Amino acid sequence: LFLSLKLENKAKGKLQKQICQVVLDHFEKQYTAELGDAWSSVRDVLTSPWCWQHALLLNRFSRCPGLESSLAEQGYHPAFPAALPYLPAAFRCYIRTAPGRFPAQKHQPGKLKEYYLLNAASLLPVLALEVKDGEDVLDLCAAPGGKSVAILQCACPGHFHCNEYDDLRLRWLEQTIESFIPDALINLIMVSKLDGRQIGDLQPEFYDKVLVDAPCSNDRSWLFSADPQQAVLRLMQRKELSSLQFQLLRSAIKALRPGGSLVYSTCTLSKAENSDVINLILNSCRNVMPVDISEMARGVSQEFTFLSGTQQHELLVLPEKGRAWGPMYVAKLKKMSST
């Protein structure tokens, strides 16, 4: 026991050392102001990777006999209750309250993986999007591909366009799709490397549903920036992110058919990149209205902790011990039919 405690403390010490003080100080100021009392418990989770949790999204294209019963034996249970407004039967995600990570599966050419390991909160944007069979769907900032894979667990789009502007991330996206999606379906997927800000002009009013999982200041990974110089640069560039996010949303709205809907998501707690961006869109685009997602939020409130006081068209998942999901901001908008 003594040895395992020693090892655990060593691991904690190692992780502790890697926390980037510059970023933590910056977050401390900003999030104390924005989140108030909630920040200290969120900070405790974000700075303690040994208490992070991982969910398993099962792959309906590669069912593994015995996997679900084996997960149940290890204390896993379904993450999302059947009573949600939208929960396709094939969509299965398992979580447990204990931290620790299920073994990841290696990429093997020609063999589909059985599950995807992810933060359970990152599935909320997909459930909010409510994709149905035959719809034309755009995942505007798709890498590394988890949400694209999750969309295909829900439905079979008529046309599915996955876009990623960054070279390295694009290769990651392609490998994810290859690892989870059978060849017959891959033919329905168009993978592109376009500037997301231009897609609305290139394909106006083409899509029924658009997911904008925007580039953001990723609070979890930024806290562990190994390079302090890079961290300082990131924090300086952080101010420009909301303008990029706004432009991506404008493009997404152009790409939507009248009557179509979009979901915007980020993995940051930052108000400037979340509700501020959505408010700016709602104030500047006359043809867009907010969509109430509070029923979905209520349906998953057993498993996720939300910031109180948000609008009905948005939610913010706050990491908490035993429910270390998030941060994840989700907002839903609808394009009005042109009269």
Short mmCIF file of C-alpha atoms in Angstrom, two decimals:
data_model
loop_
_atom_site.label_atom_id
_atom_site.label_comp_id
_atom_site.label_asym_id
_atom_site.label_seq_id
_atom_site.Cartn_x
_atom_site.Cartn_y
_atom_site.Cartn_z
CA LEU A 1 0.00 0.00 0.00
CA PHE A 2 2.81 2.36 0.97
CA LEU A 3 4.44 1.87 -2.42
CA SER A 4 1.20 2.54 -4.33
CA LEU A 5 0.64 5.71 -2.30
CA LYS A 6 4.18 6.78 -3.03
CA LEU A 7 3.63 6.17 -6.76
CA GLU A 8 0.34 8.01 -6.67
CA ASN A 9 1.93 11.01 -4.98
CA LYS A 10 4.75 10.90 -7.49
CA ALA A 11 2.20 10.96 -10.33
CA LYS A 12 0.35 13.81 -8.65
CA GLY A 13 3.60 15.70 -8.18
CA LYS A 14 4.50 15.21 -11.82
CA LEU A 15 1.10 16.44 -12.98
CA GLN A 16 1.18 19.28 -10.49
CA LYS A 17 4.47 20.49 -11.92
CA GLN A 18 3.06 20.63 -15.40
CA ILE A 19 0.33 23.13 -14.56
CA CYS A 20 1.09 26.35 -16.41
CA GLN A 21 1.02 29.09 -13.80
CA VAL A 22 0.57 31.90 -16.35
CA VAL A 23 -2.62 30.28 -17.64
CA LEU A 24 -3.90 29.43 -14.17
CA ASP A 25 -3.39 33.03 -13.00
CA HIS A 26 -5.24 34.32 -16.05
CA PHE A 27 -8.14 31.89 -15.53
CA GLU A 28 -8.20 32.69 -11.82
CA LYS A 29 -8.91 36.36 -12.53
CA GLN A 30 -11.35 35.83 -15.38
CA TYR A 31 -13.37 32.91 -14.03
CA THR A 32 -13.64 34.20 -10.47
CA ALA A 33 -15.36 37.22 -12.04
CA GLU A 34 -17.51 35.17 -14.45
CA LEU A 35 -18.41 32.07 -12.44
CA GLY A 36 -18.23 33.39 -8.87
CA ASP A 37 -18.32 30.66 -6.20
CA ALA A 38 -18.53 27.88 -8.80
CA TRP A 39 -14.97 28.53 -10.00
CA SER A 40 -13.06 27.06 -7.04
CA SER A 41 -14.60 23.57 -7.40
CA VAL A 42 -14.24 23.73 -11.20
CA ARG A 43 -10.58 24.73 -10.78
CA ASP A 44 -9.98 21.75 -8.46
CA VAL A 45 -11.18 19.35 -11.16
CA LEU A 46 -9.46 21.03 -14.10
CA THR A 47 -6.09 21.04 -12.33
CA SER A 48 -6.38 17.38 -11.20
CA PRO A 49 -6.15 15.10 -14.25
CA TRP A 50 -6.27 12.00 -12.01
CA CYS A 51 -9.92 12.79 -11.28
CA TRP A 52 -10.92 13.25 -14.95
CA GLN A 53 -13.38 10.73 -16.36
CA HIS A 54 -13.74 9.16 -19.77
CA ALA A 55 -16.91 7.97 -21.45
CA LEU A 56 -17.17 5.23 -24.07
CA LEU A 57 -19.28 5.91 -27.14
CA LEU A 58 -20.01 2.49 -28.64
CA ASN A 59 -19.66 2.10 -32.39
CA ARG A 60 -22.87 0.74 -33.92
CA PHE A 61 -20.92 -0.35 -37.02
CA SER A 62 -18.68 -2.67 -35.02
CA ARG A 63 -20.70 -4.27 -32.22
CA CYS A 64 -18.62 -6.27 -29.84
CA PRO A 65 -20.49 -9.14 -28.13
CA GLY A 66 -20.05 -8.98 -24.37
CA LEU A 67 -18.68 -5.42 -24.27
CA GLU A 68 -21.79 -3.95 -22.65
CA SER A 69 -22.04 -6.64 -19.96
CA SER A 70 -18.33 -6.29 -19.27
CA LEU A 71 -18.78 -2.52 -18.87
CA ALA A 72 -21.70 -3.09 -16.49
CA GLU A 73 -19.50 -5.39 -14.36
CA GLN A 74 -16.93 -2.58 -14.14
CA GLY A 75 -19.48 -0.10 -12.82
CA TYR A 76 -20.36 1.62 -16.09
CA HIS A 77 -23.94 2.69 -16.85
CA PRO A 78 -25.65 4.47 -19.78
CA ALA A 79 -24.83 8.21 -19.71
CA PHE A 80 -28.05 9.45 -21.25
CA PRO A 81 -31.56 8.56 -20.09
CA ALA A 82 -34.01 7.23 -22.70
CA ALA A 83 -36.45 10.01 -21.77
CA LEU A 84 -34.41 12.67 -23.60
CA PRO A 85 -36.21 14.61 -26.37
CA TYR A 86 -33.78 13.01 -28.86
CA LEU A 87 -31.87 9.80 -28.20
CA PRO A 88 -31.63 7.38 -31.14
CA ALA A 89 -31.75 3.70 -30.16
CA ALA A 90 -28.33 3.00 -31.73
CA PHE A 91 -26.67 5.79 -29.75
CA ARG A 92 -25.01 4.18 -26.74
CA CYS A 93 -22.63 5.87 -24.37
CA TYR A 94 -21.35 4.45 -21.06
CA ILE A 95 -19.86 6.25 -18.08
CA ARG A 96 -18.99 5.60 -14.44
CA THR A 97 -18.36 7.97 -11.57
CA ALA A 98 -14.92 6.56 -10.78
CA PRO A 99 -12.07 8.23 -12.66
CA GLY A 100 -9.64 6.16 -14.66
CA ARG A 101 -9.49 5.38 -18.33
CA PHE A 102 -10.74 2.36 -20.27
CA PRO A 103 -7.96 1.03 -22.53
CA ALA A 104 -7.85 2.87 -25.86
CA GLN A 105 -7.98 0.84 -29.08
CA LYS A 106 -5.13 1.22 -31.56
CA HIS A 107 -5.83 2.23 -35.15
CA GLN A 108 -5.65 -0.87 -37.37
CA PRO A 109 -6.16 -0.36 -41.09
CA GLY A 110 -9.18 -2.34 -42.30
CA LYS A 111 -10.55 -2.96 -38.78
CA LEU A 112 -13.23 -0.82 -37.18
CA LYS A 113 -12.86 0.25 -33.56
CA GLU A 114 -15.61 -0.79 -31.14
CA TYR A 115 -15.74 2.40 -29.06
CA TYR A 116 -14.54 5.98 -28.91
CA LEU A 117 -13.16 7.41 -25.65
CA LEU A 118 -14.27 10.96 -24.98
CA ASN A 119 -15.56 13.54 -22.53
CA ALA A 120 -19.28 12.72 -22.19
CA ALA A 121 -20.20 16.42 -22.33
CA SER A 122 -18.93 16.60 -25.91
CA LEU A 123 -21.92 14.49 -26.98
CA LEU A 124 -24.42 17.14 -25.83
CA PRO A 125 -23.95 19.30 -28.97
CA VAL A 126 -24.70 16.22 -31.11
CA LEU A 127 -27.86 15.39 -29.12
CA ALA A 128 -28.93 19.04 -29.34
CA LEU A 129 -28.49 18.98 -33.15
CA GLU A 130 -31.11 16.18 -33.52
CA VAL A 131 -29.92 14.87 -36.90
CA LYS A 132 -32.43 12.69 -38.77
CA ASP A 133 -31.89 10.16 -41.57
CA GLY A 134 -31.54 11.73 -45.00
CA GLU A 135 -30.72 15.27 -43.81
CA ASP A 136 -27.84 17.23 -45.30
CA VAL A 137 -25.39 17.89 -42.47
CA LEU A 138 -22.26 20.00 -42.14
CA ASP A 139 -19.68 19.60 -39.36
CA LEU A 140 -17.84 22.88 -39.92
CA CYS A 141 -14.78 22.35 -37.65
CA ALA A 142 -14.80 18.56 -37.53
CA ALA A 143 -11.38 17.39 -36.27
CA PRO A 144 -10.49 15.24 -34.42
CA GLY A 145 -13.76 13.61 -35.50
CA GLY A 146 -15.51 12.50 -32.30
CA LYS A 147 -18.63 14.54 -32.98
CA SER A 148 -18.73 13.42 -36.64
CA VAL A 149 -18.59 9.80 -35.48
CA ALA A 150 -21.30 10.53 -32.88
CA ILE A 151 -23.58 12.09 -35.54
CA LEU A 152 -23.29 8.87 -37.55
CA GLN A 153 -24.26 6.84 -34.47
CA CYS A 154 -27.52 8.84 -34.44
CA ALA A 155 -28.60 8.86 -38.06
CA CYS A 156 -27.55 8.34 -41.65
CA PRO A 157 -27.39 11.79 -43.31
CA GLY A 158 -28.22 12.13 -47.00
CA HIS A 159 -25.04 14.13 -47.42
CA PHE A 160 -22.46 14.55 -44.67
CA HIS A 161 -19.77 17.20 -45.06
CA CYS A 162 -16.89 17.17 -42.54
CA ASN A 163 -14.59 20.16 -42.83
CA GLU A 164 -11.26 20.92 -41.17
CA TYR A 165 -8.92 23.78 -42.12
CA ASP A 166 -5.78 22.65 -40.27
CA ASP A 167 -3.56 20.10 -42.12
CA LEU A 168 -2.50 18.03 -39.14
CA ARG A 169 -6.01 17.95 -37.67
CA LEU A 170 -7.44 17.02 -41.08
CA ARG A 171 -5.30 13.87 -41.16
CA TRP A 172 -6.48 13.06 -37.63
CA LEU A 173 -10.10 13.51 -38.76
CA GLU A 174 -9.61 11.21 -41.77
CA GLN A 175 -8.05 8.53 -39.58
CA THR A 176 -10.92 8.78 -37.06
CA ILE A 177 -13.50 8.32 -39.81
CA GLU A 178 -11.55 5.38 -41.25
CA SER A 179 -11.37 3.80 -37.76
CA PHE A 180 -15.10 3.97 -37.03
CA ILE A 181 -17.10 4.13 -40.25
CA PRO A 182 -17.54 1.28 -42.78
CA ASP A 183 -16.46 1.89 -46.40
CA ALA A 184 -20.04 1.83 -47.70
CA LEU A 185 -20.86 4.84 -45.52
CA ILE A 186 -17.56 6.64 -46.03
CA ASN A 187 -18.71 7.25 -49.62
CA LEU A 188 -21.51 9.45 -48.23
CA ILE A 189 -19.00 11.61 -46.35
CA MET A 190 -17.26 14.51 -47.98
CA VAL A 191 -14.10 15.57 -46.14
CA SER A 192 -12.78 19.01 -47.08
CA LYS A 193 -10.00 21.39 -46.07
CA LEU A 194 -11.76 24.74 -46.50
CA ASP A 195 -11.69 27.93 -44.49
CA GLY A 196 -14.94 27.51 -42.55
CA ARG A 197 -15.61 31.25 -42.86
CA GLN A 198 -16.10 30.78 -46.63
CA ILE A 199 -18.35 27.72 -46.72
CA GLY A 200 -21.53 29.81 -46.36
CA ASP A 201 -20.67 31.69 -49.56
CA LEU A 202 -19.55 28.52 -51.36
CA GLN A 203 -22.64 26.50 -50.41
CA PRO A 204 -25.45 28.90 -49.50
CA GLU A 205 -28.63 27.41 -48.02
CA PHE A 206 -27.45 23.85 -48.67
CA TYR A 207 -27.66 22.20 -45.24
CA ASP A 208 -30.50 21.17 -42.90
CA LYS A 209 -28.20 20.98 -39.87
CA VAL A 210 -24.83 22.55 -39.10
CA LEU A 211 -22.54 21.86 -36.15
CA VAL A 212 -20.04 24.61 -35.32
CA ASP A 213 -17.72 23.07 -32.73
CA ALA A 214 -15.55 26.15 -32.84
CA PRO A 215 -11.82 26.56 -32.25
CA CYS A 216 -11.64 27.95 -28.71
CA SER A 217 -9.34 28.42 -25.75
CA ASN A 218 -9.43 24.82 -24.60
CA ASP A 219 -9.31 25.30 -20.82
CA ARG A 220 -8.25 21.74 -19.99
CA SER A 221 -5.31 21.50 -22.34
CA TRP A 222 -4.19 25.13 -21.94
CA LEU A 223 -3.74 24.63 -18.19
CA PHE A 224 -1.05 22.07 -19.00
CA SER A 225 0.82 24.05 -21.69
CA ALA A 226 4.36 22.75 -21.36
CA ASP A 227 5.85 25.86 -22.92
CA PRO A 228 5.26 29.10 -20.93
CA GLN A 229 6.11 31.26 -23.97
CA GLN A 230 3.51 29.46 -26.06
CA ALA A 231 1.02 29.91 -23.22
CA VAL A 232 1.61 33.67 -23.11
CA LEU A 233 1.14 33.85 -26.89
CA ARG A 234 -2.07 31.82 -26.66
CA LEU A 235 -3.46 34.13 -23.99
CA MET A 236 -2.66 37.16 -26.18
CA GLN A 237 -4.33 35.58 -29.22
CA ARG A 238 -7.28 34.53 -27.09
CA LYS A 239 -8.94 37.92 -27.63
CA GLU A 240 -9.10 37.26 -31.39
CA LEU A 241 -10.93 33.94 -31.02
CA SER A 242 -14.38 35.43 -30.49
CA SER A 243 -14.13 37.30 -33.80
CA LEU A 244 -13.21 34.04 -35.61
CA GLN A 245 -16.06 32.23 -33.84
CA PHE A 246 -18.51 34.97 -34.89
CA GLN A 247 -17.35 34.70 -38.54
CA LEU A 248 -17.69 30.90 -38.50
CA LEU A 249 -21.23 31.24 -37.13
CA ARG A 250 -22.15 33.81 -39.79
CA SER A 251 -20.87 31.40 -42.45
CA ALA A 252 -22.82 28.52 -40.90
CA ILE A 253 -26.02 30.57 -40.96
CA LYS A 254 -25.51 31.32 -44.68
CA ALA A 255 -24.96 27.61 -45.32
CA LEU A 256 -28.26 26.70 -43.60
CA ARG A 257 -31.52 26.27 -45.44
CA PRO A 258 -34.39 28.38 -44.11
CA GLY A 259 -35.95 26.30 -41.33
CA GLY A 260 -32.63 24.57 -40.67
CA SER A 261 -30.88 24.66 -37.31
CA LEU A 262 -27.34 24.92 -36.01
CA VAL A 263 -25.58 24.08 -32.78
CA TYR A 264 -22.58 26.08 -31.58
CA SER A 265 -20.23 24.52 -29.04
CA THR A 266 -16.88 25.17 -27.37
CA CYS A 267 -14.87 23.48 -24.63
CA THR A 268 -14.12 26.70 -22.75
CA LEU A 269 -15.79 28.42 -19.79
CA SER A 270 -15.06 31.84 -21.30
CA LYS A 271 -18.12 34.08 -21.60
CA ALA A 272 -16.43 36.06 -24.40
CA GLU A 273 -16.31 32.90 -26.54
CA ASN A 274 -19.69 31.55 -25.48
CA SER A 275 -22.80 33.59 -24.70
CA ASP A 276 -21.20 36.85 -25.90
CA VAL A 277 -20.66 35.38 -29.38
CA ILE A 278 -24.22 33.99 -29.50
CA ASN A 279 -25.70 37.29 -28.31
CA LEU A 280 -23.75 39.13 -30.99
CA ILE A 281 -25.14 36.76 -33.65
CA LEU A 282 -28.70 37.11 -32.35
CA ASN A 283 -28.37 40.90 -32.34
CA SER A 284 -26.81 41.15 -35.79
CA CYS A 285 -28.58 38.42 -37.81
CA ARG A 286 -32.26 39.13 -38.16
CA ASN A 287 -33.03 35.74 -39.73
CA VAL A 288 -31.93 33.68 -36.70
CA MET A 289 -33.77 32.81 -33.52
CA PRO A 290 -32.74 30.92 -30.37
CA VAL A 291 -34.02 27.37 -29.80
CA ASP A 292 -34.90 26.19 -26.28
CA ILE A 293 -32.67 23.25 -25.20
CA SER A 294 -33.60 23.36 -21.51
CA GLU A 295 -35.55 20.07 -21.77
CA MET A 296 -32.40 18.23 -22.85
CA ALA A 297 -30.44 19.92 -20.03
CA ARG A 298 -33.06 18.87 -17.47
CA GLY A 299 -33.00 15.32 -18.85
CA VAL A 300 -29.26 14.93 -18.24
CA SER A 301 -29.02 16.89 -14.99
CA GLN A 302 -28.30 13.66 -13.02
CA GLU A 303 -24.98 13.25 -14.82
CA PHE A 304 -23.92 16.83 -15.62
CA THR A 305 -23.56 20.00 -13.56
CA PHE A 306 -24.66 23.16 -15.35
CA LEU A 307 -23.94 26.82 -14.67
CA SER A 308 -27.15 28.35 -13.38
CA GLY A 309 -28.63 31.50 -14.85
CA THR A 310 -27.96 30.78 -18.55
CA GLN A 311 -30.61 31.40 -21.23
CA GLN A 312 -32.93 28.60 -22.41
CA HIS A 313 -31.10 28.25 -25.73
CA GLU A 314 -27.72 27.58 -24.08
CA LEU A 315 -26.00 25.53 -21.39
CA LEU A 316 -22.56 25.38 -19.85
CA VAL A 317 -21.31 22.13 -18.31
CA LEU A 318 -19.13 22.73 -15.24
CA PRO A 319 -16.69 19.96 -14.23
CA GLU A 320 -17.26 18.67 -10.71
CA LYS A 321 -15.67 15.82 -8.70
CA GLY A 322 -17.43 12.57 -9.63
CA ARG A 323 -18.99 14.38 -12.62
CA ALA A 324 -15.81 15.73 -14.15
CA TRP A 325 -17.41 16.35 -17.57
CA GLY A 326 -16.90 19.59 -19.47
CA PRO A 327 -16.26 22.42 -19.74
CA MET A 328 -18.70 22.37 -22.66
CA TYR A 329 -20.82 25.24 -23.89
CA VAL A 330 -23.77 24.45 -26.18
CA ALA A 331 -26.20 26.84 -27.88
CA LYS A 332 -28.85 26.15 -30.52
CA LEU A 333 -30.18 28.51 -33.18
CA LYS A 334 -32.67 28.20 -36.02
CA LYS A 335 -32.76 30.00 -39.37
CA MET A 336 -36.12 31.56 -40.11
CA SER A 337 -37.92 30.72 -43.33
CA SER A 338 -37.67 33.66 -45.67
CA THR A 339 -41.09 35.25 -46.08
#
